[in-house]
Short mmCIF file of C-alpha atoms in Angstrom, two decimals:
data_model
loop_
_atom_site.label_atom_id
_atom_site.label_comp_id
_atom_site.label_asym_id
_atom_site.label_seq_id
_atom_site.Cartn_x
_atom_site.Cartn_y
_atom_site.Cartn_z
CA MET A 1 285.01 120.43 229.28
CA ARG A 2 282.05 118.09 230.31
CA ALA A 3 279.57 120.59 228.57
CA ARG A 4 281.54 120.25 225.00
CA ARG A 5 281.38 116.44 225.49
CA ILE A 6 277.67 116.59 225.87
CA ALA A 7 277.21 119.40 222.91
CA ALA A 8 279.46 116.33 221.04
CA ILE A 9 277.19 113.51 222.03
CA THR A 10 274.06 115.72 221.22
CA ALA A 11 275.33 116.37 217.98
CA SER A 12 276.41 113.05 217.07
CA ALA A 13 273.04 111.77 217.63
CA ALA A 14 270.93 114.17 215.86
CA VAL A 15 273.42 113.37 212.74
CA LEU A 16 272.46 109.65 213.53
CA THR A 17 268.76 110.17 213.50
CA GLY A 18 268.54 112.19 210.63
CA GLY A 19 270.74 109.91 208.92
CA GLY A 20 268.56 106.95 209.39
CA LEU A 21 265.49 108.94 208.94
CA TRP A 22 267.00 109.82 205.25
CA LEU A 23 267.98 106.19 204.65
CA HIS A 24 264.60 105.05 205.77
CA GLN A 25 262.57 107.65 203.44
CA GLN A 26 265.19 106.35 200.46
CA ALA A 27 264.02 102.71 200.97
CA GLN A 28 260.41 103.65 200.92
CA ALA A 29 260.74 106.00 197.77
CA LYS A 30 262.80 103.09 196.22
CA ASP A 31 260.21 100.31 197.13
CA ARG A 32 257.39 102.54 195.69
CA PRO A 33 256.41 101.51 192.16
CA ALA A 34 256.98 104.13 189.21
CA TYR A 35 253.87 105.00 187.41
CA ARG A 36 253.38 106.11 183.84
CA THR A 37 250.97 109.09 183.43
CA VAL A 38 248.92 110.62 180.46
CA ALA A 39 247.41 114.17 180.52
CA LEU A 40 243.55 114.63 180.18
CA GLU A 41 243.20 116.45 177.03
CA LYS A 42 240.18 118.58 175.63
CA GLY A 43 239.42 118.27 172.29
CA ASP A 44 236.68 116.61 169.55
CA LEU A 45 236.08 112.77 169.47
CA GLU A 46 234.17 110.73 166.81
CA ALA A 47 233.21 107.21 167.15
CA THR A 48 233.39 105.42 163.95
CA VAL A 49 232.86 101.88 162.44
CA SER A 50 235.48 100.79 159.84
CA ALA A 51 235.36 98.46 156.79
CA THR A 52 236.72 97.99 153.60
CA GLY A 53 235.40 97.96 149.93
CA ASN A 54 235.79 98.44 146.34
CA LEU A 55 235.26 101.41 144.23
CA ALA A 56 232.79 100.60 141.15
CA ALA A 57 230.67 102.69 138.67
CA VAL A 58 227.11 103.39 139.96
CA ARG A 59 225.61 101.75 136.45
CA THR A 60 227.94 99.46 134.08
CA VAL A 61 226.39 97.35 131.38
CA GLN A 62 227.93 94.19 129.73
CA VAL A 63 228.24 94.06 125.86
CA GLY A 64 228.04 90.92 124.40
CA THR A 65 227.23 89.04 121.34
CA GLN A 66 224.04 87.24 120.05
CA VAL A 67 225.85 85.37 117.13
CA SER A 68 228.83 83.30 116.86
CA GLY A 69 231.60 84.03 114.29
CA GLN A 70 234.92 85.76 113.73
CA ILE A 71 235.59 89.51 115.05
CA ALA A 72 236.24 91.37 111.69
CA GLU A 73 236.38 94.74 113.12
CA MET A 74 236.87 96.53 116.68
CA ASP A 75 236.37 100.06 116.72
CA VAL A 76 236.81 101.06 120.15
CA ASP A 77 239.47 100.73 122.73
CA PHE A 78 240.02 100.93 126.59
CA ASN A 79 239.03 104.29 128.29
CA GLU A 80 237.33 105.44 125.30
CA HIS A 81 233.88 107.57 125.45
CA VAL A 82 230.90 106.27 123.56
CA LYS A 83 227.32 107.36 122.61
CA LYS A 84 224.28 105.57 122.35
CA GLY A 85 224.00 103.49 119.23
CA GLN A 86 227.77 103.93 118.43
CA LEU A 87 229.24 101.09 116.49
CA LEU A 88 231.60 99.12 118.63
CA ALA A 89 232.71 96.08 116.69
CA ARG A 90 231.68 93.97 113.84
CA ILE A 91 231.44 90.31 113.41
CA ASP A 92 232.17 88.38 110.16
CA PRO A 93 228.60 88.70 108.47
CA THR A 94 229.47 86.30 105.64
CA LEU A 95 227.29 83.08 107.50
CA ALA A 96 224.62 85.48 108.53
CA ARG A 97 224.22 87.00 104.92
CA GLN A 98 224.23 83.17 103.39
CA ALA A 99 221.41 82.49 105.86
CA VAL A 100 219.40 85.46 104.82
CA ALA A 101 219.59 84.46 101.24
CA ASP A 102 218.70 80.54 102.52
CA ALA A 103 215.71 82.09 104.14
CA GLN A 104 214.55 84.20 101.37
CA ALA A 105 214.69 81.34 99.10
CA SER A 106 212.77 79.34 101.10
CA LEU A 107 210.17 81.93 101.10
CA ASP A 108 210.01 82.40 97.62
CA ARG A 109 209.50 78.66 97.27
CA SER A 110 206.48 78.36 99.69
CA GLN A 111 204.96 81.43 97.88
CA ALA A 112 205.32 79.71 94.81
CA GLU A 113 203.54 76.46 96.09
CA LEU A 114 200.99 78.92 97.67
CA VAL A 115 200.11 80.06 94.12
CA GLY A 116 200.04 76.51 92.77
CA ALA A 117 197.76 75.34 95.91
CA GLN A 118 195.59 78.51 95.38
CA LYS A 119 195.03 77.61 91.33
CA ASN A 120 194.42 73.98 92.05
CA ALA A 121 191.72 74.58 94.51
CA GLU A 122 189.98 77.33 92.45
CA ARG A 123 190.10 74.80 89.60
CA ASN A 124 188.57 72.02 91.76
CA LYS A 125 186.11 74.22 93.32
CA THR A 126 184.28 74.78 89.83
CA LEU A 127 184.68 70.90 88.72
CA LEU A 128 182.84 70.53 92.46
CA ASP A 129 179.94 72.56 91.83
CA GLU A 130 179.12 70.93 88.40
CA GLY A 131 179.65 67.64 90.21
CA LEU A 132 182.34 66.34 88.22
CA VAL A 133 184.68 65.79 91.37
CA ALA A 134 184.15 64.33 94.32
CA ARG A 135 183.79 66.37 97.81
CA SER A 136 186.85 64.24 99.82
CA THR A 137 189.09 65.30 96.52
CA TYR A 138 188.38 69.02 97.29
CA ASP A 139 188.82 68.67 100.60
CA ASP A 140 192.22 67.36 100.42
CA LEU A 141 192.93 70.25 97.99
CA ALA A 142 191.84 72.74 100.32
CA SER A 143 193.75 71.24 102.94
CA GLN A 144 196.91 71.66 100.94
CA LEU A 145 196.14 75.01 100.11
CA ALA A 146 196.02 76.01 104.01
CA VAL A 147 199.47 74.16 104.57
CA ALA A 148 200.95 76.17 101.98
CA ARG A 149 199.71 79.24 103.27
CA ALA A 150 201.13 78.17 106.60
CA ASN A 151 204.55 77.43 105.04
CA VAL A 152 204.68 81.08 103.65
CA SER A 153 204.09 82.28 107.11
CA SER A 154 206.96 80.30 108.54
CA ALA A 155 209.26 81.18 105.80
CA ARG A 156 208.94 85.10 106.59
CA VAL A 157 209.63 84.49 110.00
CA ALA A 158 212.71 82.63 108.96
CA VAL A 159 213.81 85.40 106.97
CA ASP A 160 213.03 88.23 109.65
CA ARG A 161 214.96 85.95 112.24
CA ALA A 162 218.20 85.72 109.52
CA ARG A 163 217.99 89.63 108.87
CA GLN A 164 217.96 90.02 112.84
CA ASN A 165 220.76 87.88 113.10
CA LEU A 166 222.72 89.91 110.25
CA SER A 167 221.97 92.82 112.28
CA TYR A 168 223.69 91.50 115.39
CA THR A 169 226.73 91.10 113.88
CA GLU A 170 227.30 94.65 114.17
CA ILE A 171 227.95 95.43 117.93
CA HIS A 172 226.18 98.98 119.29
CA SER A 173 226.88 100.61 122.30
CA PRO A 174 223.47 100.64 124.45
CA ILE A 175 223.97 103.74 126.24
CA ASP A 176 226.59 106.78 126.72
CA GLY A 177 229.49 106.35 128.75
CA VAL A 178 233.35 105.05 128.80
CA VAL A 179 234.59 101.65 127.83
CA VAL A 180 236.09 100.26 131.35
CA GLU A 181 236.85 96.62 129.64
CA ARG A 182 237.69 95.23 126.30
CA ASN A 183 237.77 91.56 125.95
CA ALA A 184 238.27 90.47 122.77
CA ASP A 185 240.12 91.55 119.63
CA VAL A 186 240.15 91.49 115.51
CA GLY A 187 240.38 87.82 114.38
CA GLN A 188 239.00 86.07 117.58
CA THR A 189 236.32 83.67 117.13
CA VAL A 190 233.29 83.93 119.51
CA ALA A 191 230.89 81.33 120.46
CA ALA A 192 227.42 82.36 121.38
CA SER A 193 225.85 78.91 121.58
CA LEU A 194 225.79 78.59 125.35
CA SER A 195 226.02 81.84 127.04
CA THR A 196 226.57 85.21 125.62
CA PRO A 197 230.22 86.17 125.49
CA GLN A 198 231.19 89.44 126.74
CA LEU A 199 233.16 91.69 124.51
CA PHE A 200 232.87 95.05 126.37
CA LEU A 201 231.89 96.61 129.85
CA ILE A 202 230.73 100.09 129.47
CA ALA A 203 230.32 102.40 132.61
CA ASN A 204 227.70 104.99 132.36
CA ASP A 205 228.83 107.73 134.43
CA LEU A 206 232.48 107.66 136.18
CA THR A 207 231.84 111.20 137.85
CA HIS A 208 229.55 109.46 140.18
CA MET A 209 231.33 106.31 141.91
CA GLN A 210 229.81 104.00 144.66
CA ILE A 211 231.43 101.40 147.23
CA VAL A 212 229.98 98.20 148.24
CA VAL A 213 231.31 97.83 151.77
CA SER A 214 231.27 94.64 153.85
CA VAL A 215 229.98 95.29 157.50
CA ASP A 216 230.04 92.90 160.39
CA GLU A 217 226.52 91.97 162.03
CA SER A 218 228.06 93.42 165.29
CA ASP A 219 228.22 97.14 163.75
CA ILE A 220 225.22 96.88 161.20
CA ALA A 221 222.87 98.42 163.83
CA SER A 222 224.94 101.68 163.66
CA ILE A 223 224.82 102.05 160.17
CA GLN A 224 221.52 104.18 158.38
CA GLN A 225 220.96 105.63 155.18
CA GLY A 226 222.17 108.91 154.68
CA GLN A 227 224.63 108.63 156.85
CA PRO A 228 228.20 110.65 156.42
CA VAL A 229 231.10 108.54 155.29
CA ARG A 230 235.03 109.22 155.16
CA PHE A 231 237.20 106.84 152.96
CA THR A 232 240.59 106.53 151.84
CA VAL A 233 242.11 104.74 148.82
CA GLN A 234 245.64 103.22 148.75
CA ALA A 235 246.69 105.09 145.45
CA ARG A 236 245.99 108.44 147.48
CA PRO A 237 246.55 108.03 151.20
CA SER A 238 247.09 111.39 151.85
CA GLU A 239 243.62 112.34 150.71
CA ARG A 240 240.22 111.83 152.22
CA PHE A 241 237.05 111.34 150.39
CA THR A 242 233.68 111.87 151.48
CA GLY A 243 230.43 110.07 150.69
CA ARG A 244 227.11 109.05 152.36
CA VAL A 245 225.44 105.73 152.74
CA GLU A 246 223.17 105.16 149.88
CA GLN A 247 221.48 101.72 150.98
CA VAL A 248 222.06 99.17 153.19
CA ARG A 249 220.91 95.62 151.64
CA LEU A 250 218.99 93.05 153.53
CA LYS A 251 221.19 90.08 152.32
CA SER A 252 223.52 88.63 154.55
CA THR A 253 226.78 86.84 153.48
CA THR A 254 228.35 84.15 155.97
CA THR A 255 231.93 83.63 155.60
CA GLU A 256 233.76 81.08 158.18
CA ASN A 257 230.78 81.99 160.54
CA VAL A 258 230.79 85.69 160.24
CA VAL A 259 227.85 87.04 159.22
CA SER A 260 227.92 90.24 157.20
CA TYR A 261 225.74 92.80 155.32
CA ASP A 262 226.57 95.03 152.14
CA VAL A 263 226.37 98.47 152.37
CA VAL A 264 226.22 100.75 149.52
CA VAL A 265 228.26 104.07 149.52
CA SER A 266 227.48 106.84 147.21
CA ALA A 267 230.49 109.25 146.35
CA GLU A 268 231.25 112.13 143.95
CA ASN A 269 234.07 111.76 141.57
CA LYS A 270 234.42 115.21 139.81
CA ASP A 271 238.01 115.43 139.20
CA GLY A 272 238.37 111.70 138.09
CA LYS A 273 240.90 110.64 141.08
CA LEU A 274 238.50 107.52 141.80
CA LEU A 275 239.18 104.83 139.55
CA PRO A 276 236.89 101.62 139.33
CA GLY A 277 238.19 98.60 141.40
CA MET A 278 240.33 100.50 143.89
CA THR A 279 240.09 99.48 147.47
CA ALA A 280 238.69 101.88 149.90
CA ARG A 281 239.12 102.11 153.86
CA VAL A 282 235.69 103.16 154.97
CA GLU A 283 234.99 104.85 158.17
CA PHE A 284 231.23 105.42 159.00
CA LEU A 285 230.66 108.27 161.18
CA VAL A 286 228.51 107.07 164.07
CA GLN A 287 228.81 109.79 166.96
CA SER A 288 230.69 113.11 167.44
CA ALA A 289 231.52 115.16 170.45
CA THR A 290 233.28 118.51 170.61
CA ASP A 291 235.31 120.24 173.04
CA VAL A 292 235.18 117.34 175.69
CA LEU A 293 237.48 115.98 177.79
CA LYS A 294 239.35 112.74 176.74
CA VAL A 295 241.98 110.54 178.15
CA ALA A 296 243.65 107.68 176.58
CA ASN A 297 242.40 104.11 177.18
CA ALA A 298 245.49 103.01 178.96
CA ALA A 299 244.27 105.06 181.74
CA LEU A 300 240.74 103.94 182.23
CA ARG A 301 242.26 99.89 181.89
CA PHE A 302 244.72 100.73 184.98
CA LYS A 303 244.15 99.26 188.15
CA PRO A 304 246.31 99.08 190.81
CA ALA A 305 247.95 95.88 192.17
CA GLU A 306 247.57 96.74 195.81
CA PRO A 307 244.92 98.77 197.45
CA PRO A 308 245.73 102.64 198.01
CA ALA A 309 246.40 103.29 201.47
CA PRO A 310 243.19 104.96 202.99
CA ALA A 311 243.03 108.38 204.39
CA ALA A 312 240.67 107.26 207.62
CA SER A 313 239.63 104.25 209.25
CA PRO A 314 237.34 102.25 206.74
CA ALA A 315 233.64 102.13 207.79
CA GLY A 316 232.62 98.81 209.46
CA ALA A 317 234.38 96.58 211.40
CA PRO A 318 236.88 93.42 209.93
CA ARG A 319 235.23 90.19 210.80
CA THR A 320 236.99 88.25 213.71
CA GLY A 321 240.19 86.87 213.20
CA ASP A 322 240.84 89.04 210.34
CA SER A 323 243.56 91.83 210.47
CA PRO A 324 242.60 95.21 209.62
CA GLY A 325 244.82 95.24 206.56
CA ALA A 326 243.07 92.11 205.17
CA ALA A 327 239.80 93.63 205.69
CA ARG A 328 240.84 96.66 203.79
CA SER A 329 242.10 94.45 201.03
CA ALA A 330 239.24 92.36 200.49
CA ALA A 331 237.04 95.39 200.51
CA TRP A 332 239.00 97.14 198.05
CA ARG A 333 239.13 94.09 195.56
CA GLN A 334 235.54 93.71 195.94
CA ARG A 335 234.85 97.43 194.86
CA ALA A 336 237.66 97.34 191.93
CA GLY A 337 236.21 94.02 190.86
CA ALA A 338 232.63 95.57 190.57
CA GLN A 339 233.72 98.87 188.90
CA GLY A 340 235.70 96.75 186.45
CA ALA A 341 232.75 94.81 185.35
CA SER A 342 230.36 97.30 184.88
CA GLY A 343 232.41 100.65 184.01
CA ALA A 344 234.74 101.34 181.10
CA SER A 345 233.58 98.35 179.22
CA ARG A 346 229.90 99.42 179.03
CA GLY A 347 230.65 103.20 178.79
CA LYS A 348 229.16 104.09 181.94
CA ARG A 349 231.23 104.34 185.30
CA ALA A 350 235.12 103.83 185.43
CA GLN A 351 237.74 105.25 187.44
CA LEU A 352 241.16 107.23 186.74
CA TRP A 353 243.99 106.97 189.22
CA THR A 354 246.47 109.56 190.41
CA VAL A 355 249.21 109.78 192.70
CA ASP A 356 248.67 112.47 195.36
CA GLY A 357 251.43 115.01 197.29
CA ALA A 358 252.11 112.21 199.75
CA GLY A 359 252.74 109.71 197.00
CA ARG A 360 249.66 107.97 197.75
CA LEU A 361 247.31 106.43 194.85
CA LYS A 362 244.12 108.20 194.84
CA ALA A 363 240.96 107.27 192.46
CA ILE A 364 239.16 109.74 190.43
CA PRO A 365 235.23 108.56 189.76
CA VAL A 366 234.30 109.61 186.09
CA ARG A 367 231.59 108.68 183.51
CA THR A 368 232.98 107.67 180.02
CA GLY A 369 231.17 108.74 176.96
CA ILE A 370 232.06 107.74 172.99
CA THR A 371 235.53 106.76 172.23
CA ASP A 372 237.57 106.27 169.04
CA GLY A 373 239.31 103.18 170.06
CA VAL A 374 242.23 105.42 171.54
CA MET A 375 240.68 107.97 173.49
CA THR A 376 237.64 107.88 175.47
CA GLU A 377 235.43 111.10 176.79
CA VAL A 378 235.13 111.30 180.39
CA SER A 379 233.18 113.69 182.70
CA GLY A 380 233.26 114.00 186.56
CA GLN A 381 234.01 116.58 189.34
CA GLY A 382 237.20 118.34 189.52
CA LEU A 383 238.27 117.12 186.02
CA GLU A 384 240.43 119.67 184.04
CA ALA A 385 242.66 119.40 180.91
CA GLY A 386 245.96 118.81 181.87
CA THR A 387 245.62 116.39 184.81
CA GLN A 388 248.10 113.67 185.07
CA VAL A 389 246.47 110.39 185.62
CA ILE A 390 248.30 107.05 185.72
CA SER A 391 248.44 104.85 182.70
CA GLY A 392 250.40 101.81 183.71
CA LEU A 393 253.76 101.11 185.76
CA GLU A 394 257.39 101.76 184.23
CA LYS A 395 259.27 98.67 184.17
CA SER A 396 261.65 98.58 186.88
CA ASP A 397 265.53 97.78 186.68
CA ALA A 398 265.14 94.71 188.82
CA ALA A 399 262.77 93.42 186.46
CA ALA A 400 264.83 94.42 183.64
CA SER A 401 267.86 92.90 184.90
CA SER A 402 266.09 89.46 185.48
CA THR A 403 264.68 89.68 182.21
CA THR A 404 268.14 89.83 180.50
CA THR A 405 269.79 87.51 183.07
CA ALA A 406 266.89 84.63 183.01
CA ASN A 407 267.53 80.99 181.30
CA PRO A 408 265.49 82.14 177.72
CA LEU A 409 264.84 78.08 177.59
CA GLN A 410 262.45 78.36 180.90
CA PRO A 411 259.22 79.76 180.42
CA GLN A 412 259.00 83.09 181.76
CA ARG A 413 256.19 84.92 183.88
CA SER A 414 255.28 88.74 182.72
CA GLY A 415 255.45 90.74 185.66
CA GLY A 416 254.24 94.30 186.41
CA GLN A 417 250.54 95.46 185.79
CA ALA A 418 248.54 93.00 183.42
CA GLY A 419 247.23 94.95 180.60
CA ALA A 420 248.87 98.30 181.66
CA GLY A 421 249.93 100.49 178.72
CA ARG A 422 248.31 98.16 176.15
CA ARG A 423 245.58 99.02 173.78
CA ALA A 424 242.99 96.75 172.64
CA PRO A 425 241.48 97.97 168.96
CA GLY A 426 238.01 99.45 169.20
CA GLY A 427 237.71 100.06 173.01
CA PHE A 428 239.49 99.66 176.16
#
């Protein structure tokens, strides 16, 4: 009887001990934070510089008029292909023809005056030789003869000018190309007194296009002549076009204290899909790497809120009066701060974090390479594709409950790991 009682007491103690240990383990597991993880991947990476620009023809010519008048004829329209010397438009030539006739009449009058002056001078030359005319009288006649000759020359120039203006009433194409713009219609009056009005804009060859891209000064050092370029246009978002850097212009532009430079990108347009004026989203290929390990940038930004539990006693003794835990926390914060300052942000040393089998945090030192703004190349000992690393903290139920029950009129402090799981464009 006594043996049974002892056995029952022993069994009860074992159950209570096991239950207490289980409850303790459950409490520890509940207090342990939950982490979001991402896997290391293997693949290709490209570092690019992005900018926007507008498509345009490589060579365009503005066709205007040098004379004023009313447009009497318009022989071409938008998108028409024209040849060099082809008639594009004609301005009413009435006034120009009248100017030619007037100039010709002035020339005839000057020539008649010249003939009279020549005969008068020859006649007085004979009288001068016979001593019947004073020398001064003959000199006056000779001067009149010279003026008459100058008047004839001036009248001839006026005739040539009037005829040239008459020819300007016919607008001809200066190059082979396509009419991109037509800025006038029949019956419209154009005035060329102050500036040359533009009637047409002709693009020489739309099979070769260019993009003038504005690049920020912080990225211009990465752009070189001959560099490959990819770009997309809003009209065809699913298609990618290619080109290359043709020119990096030295002239800078400052807009709201931001300095930028124009970069000219050349692109082929054999199929005519690209049109002048389209907005292009351009990517300059700066660096590339193939078949490398890469990880999401959020994993490189993650830093634990508390130091991981050490596997062994830390080297060095704590200061007098400090507890071992406080010394361990201070040393960990100093190391983490140094790595955060000179690590992933400069593309050199960094740390990834993972959870071992016992549920403890474990740091993995790595070196970073190129980044595309979302993923970054990493290398280090023991790294392999598929390794799970921490990218942030999962939002706990308590935090979610407090968020939903908090007074919305009071300012709230965001909890959790700062910056965990967020992406900053262009880097970590």
